[in-house]
Amino acid sequence: MTNGDLLVRYAESAVRGDSDLPSVRKEVELAVGTHGLIEAAATVSAFEGLNRLADATGIQLDAGLADESADFRTALGLDSYSGAASTTSQGSPGRAADVMGIFR
């Protein structure tokens, strides 16, 4: 995919609120134009919104995200909420190297 790595880097930076977001945003704009940057920002926003909606309604986490978040869900006491009953881990807790690693 053309500019795929750059767009993933932008999405990761935007979701995390990384300090490099302004420079990555500029790189995206130079690579895909202002309209492309707006589409990328809208896509990131839509996915974040959908994730929040899923979290609020108790939709289960997929196995990769369940494993990825096991340690901080436990530390924050999130597993004690009734919605947590719909999520089970399929493996062992661990961190992916990047966003795409969660889905592999």
Tab-separated table of C-alpha atoms in Angstrom:
chain	number	residue	atom	x	y	z
A	1	MET	CA	0.000	0.000	0.000
A	2	THR	CA	1.379	3.386	-0.953
A	3	ASN	CA	2.229	5.415	2.180
A	4	GLY	CA	0.879	2.601	4.371
A	5	ASP	CA	3.749	2.690	6.858
A	6	LEU	CA	3.471	6.473	7.153
A	7	LEU	CA	-0.292	6.305	7.700
A	8	VAL	CA	0.103	3.633	10.385
A	9	ARG	CA	2.764	5.793	12.065
A	10	TYR	CA	0.345	8.744	11.938
A	11	ALA	CA	-2.474	6.663	13.438
A	12	GLU	CA	-0.239	5.392	16.244
A	13	SER	CA	1.024	8.879	17.003
A	14	ALA	CA	-2.490	10.356	16.967
A	15	VAL	CA	-3.981	7.674	19.214
A	16	ARG	CA	-1.125	7.896	21.697
A	17	GLY	CA	-0.878	11.692	21.544
A	18	ASP	CA	2.859	11.366	20.903
A	19	SER	CA	5.081	14.429	20.852
A	20	ASP	CA	5.994	13.698	17.221
A	21	LEU	CA	2.378	14.110	16.052
A	22	PRO	CA	2.897	17.571	14.477
A	23	SER	CA	5.865	16.380	12.414
A	24	VAL	CA	4.165	13.125	11.378
A	25	ARG	CA	1.035	15.094	10.469
A	26	LYS	CA	3.151	17.325	8.223
A	27	GLU	CA	4.758	14.267	6.584
A	28	VAL	CA	1.320	12.836	5.855
A	29	GLU	CA	0.140	16.114	4.387
A	30	LEU	CA	3.206	16.327	2.148
A	31	ALA	CA	2.760	12.712	1.020
A	32	VAL	CA	-1.009	12.587	0.447
A	33	GLY	CA	-2.128	16.223	0.430
A	34	THR	CA	-4.449	18.156	2.691
A	35	HIS	CA	-7.503	16.127	1.661
A	36	GLY	CA	-5.645	12.866	2.384
A	37	LEU	CA	-4.609	14.159	5.813
A	38	ILE	CA	-8.225	15.044	6.568
A	39	GLU	CA	-9.322	11.538	5.525
A	40	ALA	CA	-6.606	9.974	7.693
A	41	ALA	CA	-7.652	12.094	10.692
A	42	ALA	CA	-11.317	11.230	10.135
A	43	THR	CA	-10.484	7.519	9.924
A	44	VAL	CA	-8.468	7.597	13.159
A	45	SER	CA	-11.295	9.514	14.852
A	46	ALA	CA	-13.951	7.086	13.621
A	47	PHE	CA	-12.053	4.057	14.905
A	48	GLU	CA	-11.430	5.719	18.264
A	49	GLY	CA	-15.130	6.559	18.520
A	50	LEU	CA	-16.159	3.025	17.603
A	51	ASN	CA	-13.766	1.622	20.201
A	52	ARG	CA	-15.250	3.840	22.887
A	53	LEU	CA	-18.752	2.802	21.885
A	54	ALA	CA	-17.782	-0.877	21.966
A	55	ASP	CA	-16.191	-0.412	25.379
A	56	ALA	CA	-19.281	1.337	26.738
A	57	THR	CA	-21.641	-1.377	25.524
A	58	GLY	CA	-19.569	-4.308	26.764
A	59	ILE	CA	-18.584	-5.793	23.409
A	60	GLN	CA	-15.779	-8.260	24.015
A	61	LEU	CA	-12.190	-7.446	23.208
A	62	ASP	CA	-10.599	-9.588	20.544
A	63	ALA	CA	-7.895	-11.980	21.751
A	64	GLY	CA	-4.975	-9.797	20.675
A	65	LEU	CA	-6.264	-6.725	22.467
A	66	ALA	CA	-7.284	-8.769	25.510
A	67	ASP	CA	-3.734	-10.058	25.834
A	68	GLU	CA	-2.269	-6.619	25.047
A	69	SER	CA	-4.276	-4.920	27.787
A	70	ALA	CA	-4.333	-7.656	30.465
A	71	ASP	CA	-1.809	-6.026	32.780
A	72	PHE	CA	-3.332	-2.557	32.913
A	73	ARG	CA	-6.925	-3.836	32.984
A	74	THR	CA	-5.963	-5.753	36.123
A	75	ALA	CA	-4.028	-2.825	37.619
A	76	LEU	CA	-6.951	-0.438	37.026
A	77	GLY	CA	-9.527	-2.917	38.307
A	78	LEU	CA	-11.367	-2.952	34.968
A	79	ASP	CA	-11.847	-6.712	35.091
A	80	SER	CA	-14.193	-6.253	38.046
A	81	TYR	CA	-16.792	-4.482	35.875
A	82	SER	CA	-19.626	-6.655	34.601
A	83	GLY	CA	-18.741	-5.951	30.954
A	84	ALA	CA	-15.387	-7.663	31.449
A	85	ALA	CA	-17.147	-11.022	31.672
A	86	SER	CA	-17.599	-10.973	27.883
A	87	THR	CA	-13.828	-10.923	27.245
A	88	THR	CA	-11.445	-13.826	27.657
A	89	SER	CA	-7.750	-13.981	26.915
A	90	GLN	CA	-6.605	-16.484	24.321
A	91	GLY	CA	-2.925	-16.393	25.146
A	92	SER	CA	-0.579	-14.699	27.527
A	93	PRO	CA	-0.310	-11.020	28.394
A	94	GLY	CA	2.195	-9.180	26.269
A	95	ARG	CA	2.894	-6.050	24.300
A	96	ALA	CA	2.992	-5.817	20.531
A	97	ALA	CA	5.781	-3.768	18.993
A	98	ASP	CA	3.263	-1.550	17.189
A	99	VAL	CA	-0.442	-1.174	16.440
A	100	MET	CA	-0.366	-3.656	13.559
A	101	GLY	CA	1.187	-6.260	15.873
A	102	ILE	CA	-1.997	-6.389	17.932
A	103	PHE	CA	-3.872	-7.772	14.924
A	104	ARG	CA	-1.355	-10.419	13.876
